[in-house]
Coordinates of C-alpha atoms in Angstrom, one line a residue:
M1 CA 108.2 50.6 28.9
I2 CA 109.5 51.7 25.5
R3 CA 108.0 55.0 24.5
V4 CA 107.5 55.6 20.7
L5 CA 106.7 58.7 18.8
L6 CA 104.9 58.3 15.4
A7 CA 105.8 60.9 12.8
D8 CA 103.8 60.4 9.5
D9 CA 101.6 62.7 7.6
Q10 CA 99.1 59.9 6.9
S11 CA 96.7 59.5 9.8
L12 CA 95.8 55.9 8.8
V13 CA 99.4 54.9 8.9
R14 CA 99.8 56.3 12.4
A15 CA 96.6 54.7 13.5
G16 CA 97.8 51.3 12.3
F17 CA 101.1 51.6 14.0
R18 CA 99.5 52.8 17.2
A19 CA 97.2 49.9 17.4
L20 CA 100.0 47.4 16.8
L21 CA 102.4 49.0 19.3
E22 CA 100.0 49.6 22.1
A23 CA 98.9 46.0 22.0
Q24 CA 102.3 45.1 23.4
P25 CA 102.9 45.0 27.1
D26 CA 106.3 46.7 26.9
I27 CA 105.7 49.4 24.2
G28 CA 103.6 52.5 24.4
V29 CA 102.9 55.4 22.0
A30 CA 104.1 58.6 23.6
G31 CA 102.6 60.9 20.9
E32 CA 102.1 61.6 17.2
A33 CA 103.2 64.2 14.6
A34 CA 101.9 64.9 11.1
D35 CA 104.9 66.8 9.8
G36 CA 108.6 67.3 10.5
E37 CA 108.3 70.5 12.5
E38 CA 105.7 69.0 14.7
A39 CA 107.9 65.9 15.1
L40 CA 110.8 68.0 16.4
R41 CA 108.5 69.8 18.9
R42 CA 107.1 66.6 20.2
V43 CA 110.5 64.9 20.5
R44 CA 111.8 67.8 22.6
E45 CA 108.6 67.8 24.7
L46 CA 108.2 64.1 25.2
R47 CA 111.7 62.7 24.9
P48 CA 110.6 59.3 23.4
D49 CA 112.9 56.3 23.2
V50 CA 112.2 55.7 19.5
V51 CA 110.8 57.9 16.7
L52 CA 109.3 56.1 13.7
M53 CA 109.9 58.9 11.2
D54 CA 108.4 59.0 7.7
I55 CA 111.0 60.3 5.1
R56 CA 108.5 62.3 3.1
M57 CA 106.5 64.8 5.2
P58 CA 105.3 68.4 4.7
L59 CA 107.0 71.5 6.2
L60 CA 110.1 69.6 7.1
D61 CA 111.0 66.2 5.7
G62 CA 112.0 63.3 7.9
L63 CA 115.6 63.5 6.8
A64 CA 116.0 67.1 7.9
A65 CA 114.1 66.4 11.1
T66 CA 116.4 63.5 11.9
R67 CA 119.5 65.6 11.4
R68 CA 118.3 68.1 13.9
I69 CA 117.4 65.4 16.4
T70 CA 120.7 63.5 16.2
S71 CA 122.8 66.7 16.3
D72 CA 121.1 67.8 19.5
T73 CA 123.2 66.4 22.4
G74 CA 120.2 66.8 24.7
L75 CA 118.4 64.2 22.6
A76 CA 121.3 61.6 22.5
D77 CA 119.1 58.8 23.8
V78 CA 116.4 59.2 21.2
K79 CA 116.7 56.7 18.4
V80 CA 115.2 57.4 15.0
V81 CA 114.0 54.7 12.6
M82 CA 113.1 56.0 9.2
L83 CA 109.9 54.7 7.4
T84 CA 109.8 54.5 3.7
T85 CA 107.5 53.2 1.0
F86 CA 110.3 51.7 -1.0
E87 CA 113.1 49.6 0.4
L88 CA 115.7 51.3 -1.9
D89 CA 114.5 54.8 -1.3
E90 CA 117.1 57.3 -2.4
Y91 CA 117.0 59.0 1.0
V92 CA 117.7 55.9 3.1
F93 CA 121.5 56.2 2.6
E94 CA 121.5 59.8 3.6
A95 CA 119.3 59.1 6.6
I96 CA 121.8 56.6 8.0
R97 CA 124.6 59.2 7.7
A98 CA 122.3 61.8 9.3
G99 CA 122.2 59.5 12.4
A100 CA 119.1 57.4 11.9
S101 CA 119.4 54.0 13.5
G102 CA 118.0 52.2 10.5
F103 CA 114.9 52.1 8.3
L104 CA 111.8 50.0 7.7
V105 CA 109.5 49.7 4.8
K106 CA 105.9 50.6 5.7
D107 CA 104.6 47.3 4.6
T108 CA 107.0 45.3 6.8
E109 CA 105.5 42.4 8.8
P110 CA 104.1 43.4 12.2
E111 CA 106.6 41.1 14.0
E112 CA 109.5 42.7 12.2
L113 CA 108.4 46.2 13.3
L114 CA 108.1 45.2 16.9
R115 CA 111.5 43.4 16.8
A116 CA 113.0 46.5 15.3
V117 CA 111.6 48.9 17.9
R118 CA 113.0 46.7 20.7
A119 CA 116.3 46.1 19.0
V120 CA 117.1 49.7 18.4
V121 CA 116.5 50.6 22.0
E122 CA 119.1 48.1 22.9
G123 CA 121.5 49.5 20.3
D124 CA 121.5 46.2 18.6
A125 CA 121.3 45.5 14.8
L126 CA 118.1 46.8 13.3
L127 CA 118.7 46.2 9.6
S128 CA 118.6 42.7 8.3
P129 CA 121.9 41.4 6.9
G130 CA 120.6 41.7 3.4
V131 CA 119.5 45.3 3.8
T132 CA 122.7 46.1 5.7
R133 CA 124.8 44.8 2.8
R134 CA 122.9 46.9 0.3
L135 CA 123.4 49.9 2.5
I136 CA 127.1 49.1 2.7
A137 CA 127.3 48.7 -1.1
E138 CA 125.6 52.0 -1.6
F139 CA 128.0 53.7 0.9
A140 CA 131.0 52.1 -0.8
A141 CA 129.8 53.4 -4.2
R142 CA 129.5 56.9 -2.9
S143 CA 132.5 57.0 -0.5
K144 CA 135.3 59.4 -1.0
E145 CA 139.0 58.9 -0.1
P146 CA 139.1 57.6 3.5
A147 CA 139.7 60.2 6.2
A148 CA 142.6 59.9 8.6
A149 CA 142.0 56.9 10.9
G150 CA 143.1 58.8 14.1
A151 CA 140.0 57.8 16.1
L152 CA 140.8 54.1 15.6
V153 CA 143.9 54.4 17.9
R154 CA 141.4 54.1 20.8
L155 CA 140.5 50.6 19.8
T156 CA 142.2 47.4 20.7
E157 CA 143.3 45.1 17.9
R158 CA 140.3 42.8 18.6
E159 CA 137.9 45.8 18.5
R160 CA 139.3 46.9 15.1
E161 CA 138.7 43.4 13.9
V162 CA 135.1 43.4 15.2
M163 CA 134.5 46.8 13.7
A164 CA 135.7 45.6 10.3
L165 CA 133.3 42.6 10.5
V166 CA 130.4 44.9 11.4
G167 CA 131.5 47.0 8.4
I168 CA 131.0 44.2 6.0
G169 CA 127.5 43.5 7.3
L170 CA 128.0 40.6 9.7
S171 CA 125.6 40.2 12.6
N172 CA 126.8 39.5 16.2
E173 CA 126.1 35.8 15.7
E174 CA 128.1 35.7 12.5
I175 CA 131.0 37.7 14.1
A176 CA 131.0 35.2 17.0
R177 CA 131.3 32.3 14.6
R178 CA 134.1 34.0 12.6
L179 CA 136.1 34.8 15.7
V180 CA 135.1 31.6 17.6
V181 CA 133.7 33.5 20.6
S182 CA 130.3 33.6 22.2
P183 CA 127.6 35.9 20.7
L184 CA 127.6 37.8 24.1
T185 CA 131.3 38.4 23.8
A186 CA 130.9 39.6 20.2
K187 CA 128.1 42.0 21.3
T188 CA 130.2 43.3 24.1
H189 CA 133.1 44.1 21.7
V190 CA 130.6 45.9 19.3
S191 CA 129.2 47.9 22.2
R192 CA 132.6 48.9 23.5
T193 CA 133.7 50.0 20.0
M194 CA 130.6 52.1 19.6
V195 CA 131.3 53.8 23.0
K196 CA 134.9 54.5 22.2
L197 CA 134.1 56.0 18.8
G198 CA 131.0 57.9 19.9
A199 CA 128.8 56.0 17.5
R200 CA 125.1 56.2 18.3
D201 CA 124.4 52.7 17.0
R202 CA 125.5 49.9 14.7
A203 CA 124.6 51.7 11.5
Q204 CA 126.9 54.6 12.3
L205 CA 129.7 52.1 13.1
V206 CA 129.4 50.8 9.5
V207 CA 129.7 54.4 8.2
L208 CA 132.8 55.0 10.4
A209 CA 134.4 51.8 9.2
Y210 CA 134.3 53.1 5.7
E211 CA 135.1 56.7 6.5
S212 CA 138.2 55.6 8.4
G213 CA 139.4 53.3 5.7
L214 CA 139.2 50.3 8.0
V215 CA 136.9 48.7 5.4
R216 CA 137.2 49.4 1.7
P217 CA 134.8 49.0 -1.2
G218 CA 134.9 45.5 -2.6
W219 CA 135.2 43.8 0.8
L220 CA 131.7 42.4 0.8
G221 CA 132.1 38.7 1.3

C-alpha cells in the first residue's frame, strides 16, 4: 500500500485528491496538512511514501518544507511531489533542486496523478518528456560554471552515457532505443547511477548531469 500525505491549504483540493487516491486498491491517504509547518510535523509522525505538497501555503511554504524534508536523512525514503496552479510556476525549478521528485499541475488528469504517485515510489520518471525538457532548459539558463566532476569517477563509461541521456530529457524507453538495449537494462543503468551518486530520483540526476558538466546547455536534441 502506497501511503500519501496531502499538504494543501485548500480543503476542497485535499478532499478531491483524497477521494481519488482512496478509490485505488494500492493507495491510501495517511494524513493531511493545511500548511508547511503542519506538513513537516505530519511527515515526521507518519513517514508517508509520498507527499503531495502545494507550493504556496501559509506559515511555511512548500518549497521550504521540501528542503527540510529532503535534507533530513531520517526521511530519505519520503518522496515529495510539488503541486502548482501553473505548469511554469517560478518555484518549480527551485523545488527540483531542493529535492522534490517532480511536480504536477493541480488540474492534471486523474490518471496522470495516479501514475505519478506510483512512478515516484519506484524512483521512475515522474515528469513527462515535454515538462522534463522545459525543466532542463530552465536549469541550463540558470546554471553556473560546472563544478568539478569528481563524483563521476564512480561511474562506468556506460553509466556516464546513460546519465547524459537522462540529462537531455530522454525516458528509459528512449534511452533503450538510443543504446540498442532493453528498457529494463536502461532502467537498471539509471538506477545504479542514482545509487552511486546518491541521487534521490531522476530529477536530481538531471541536475547533477548539468552541475558536473557532463551535459552542457544547448544539448537538447
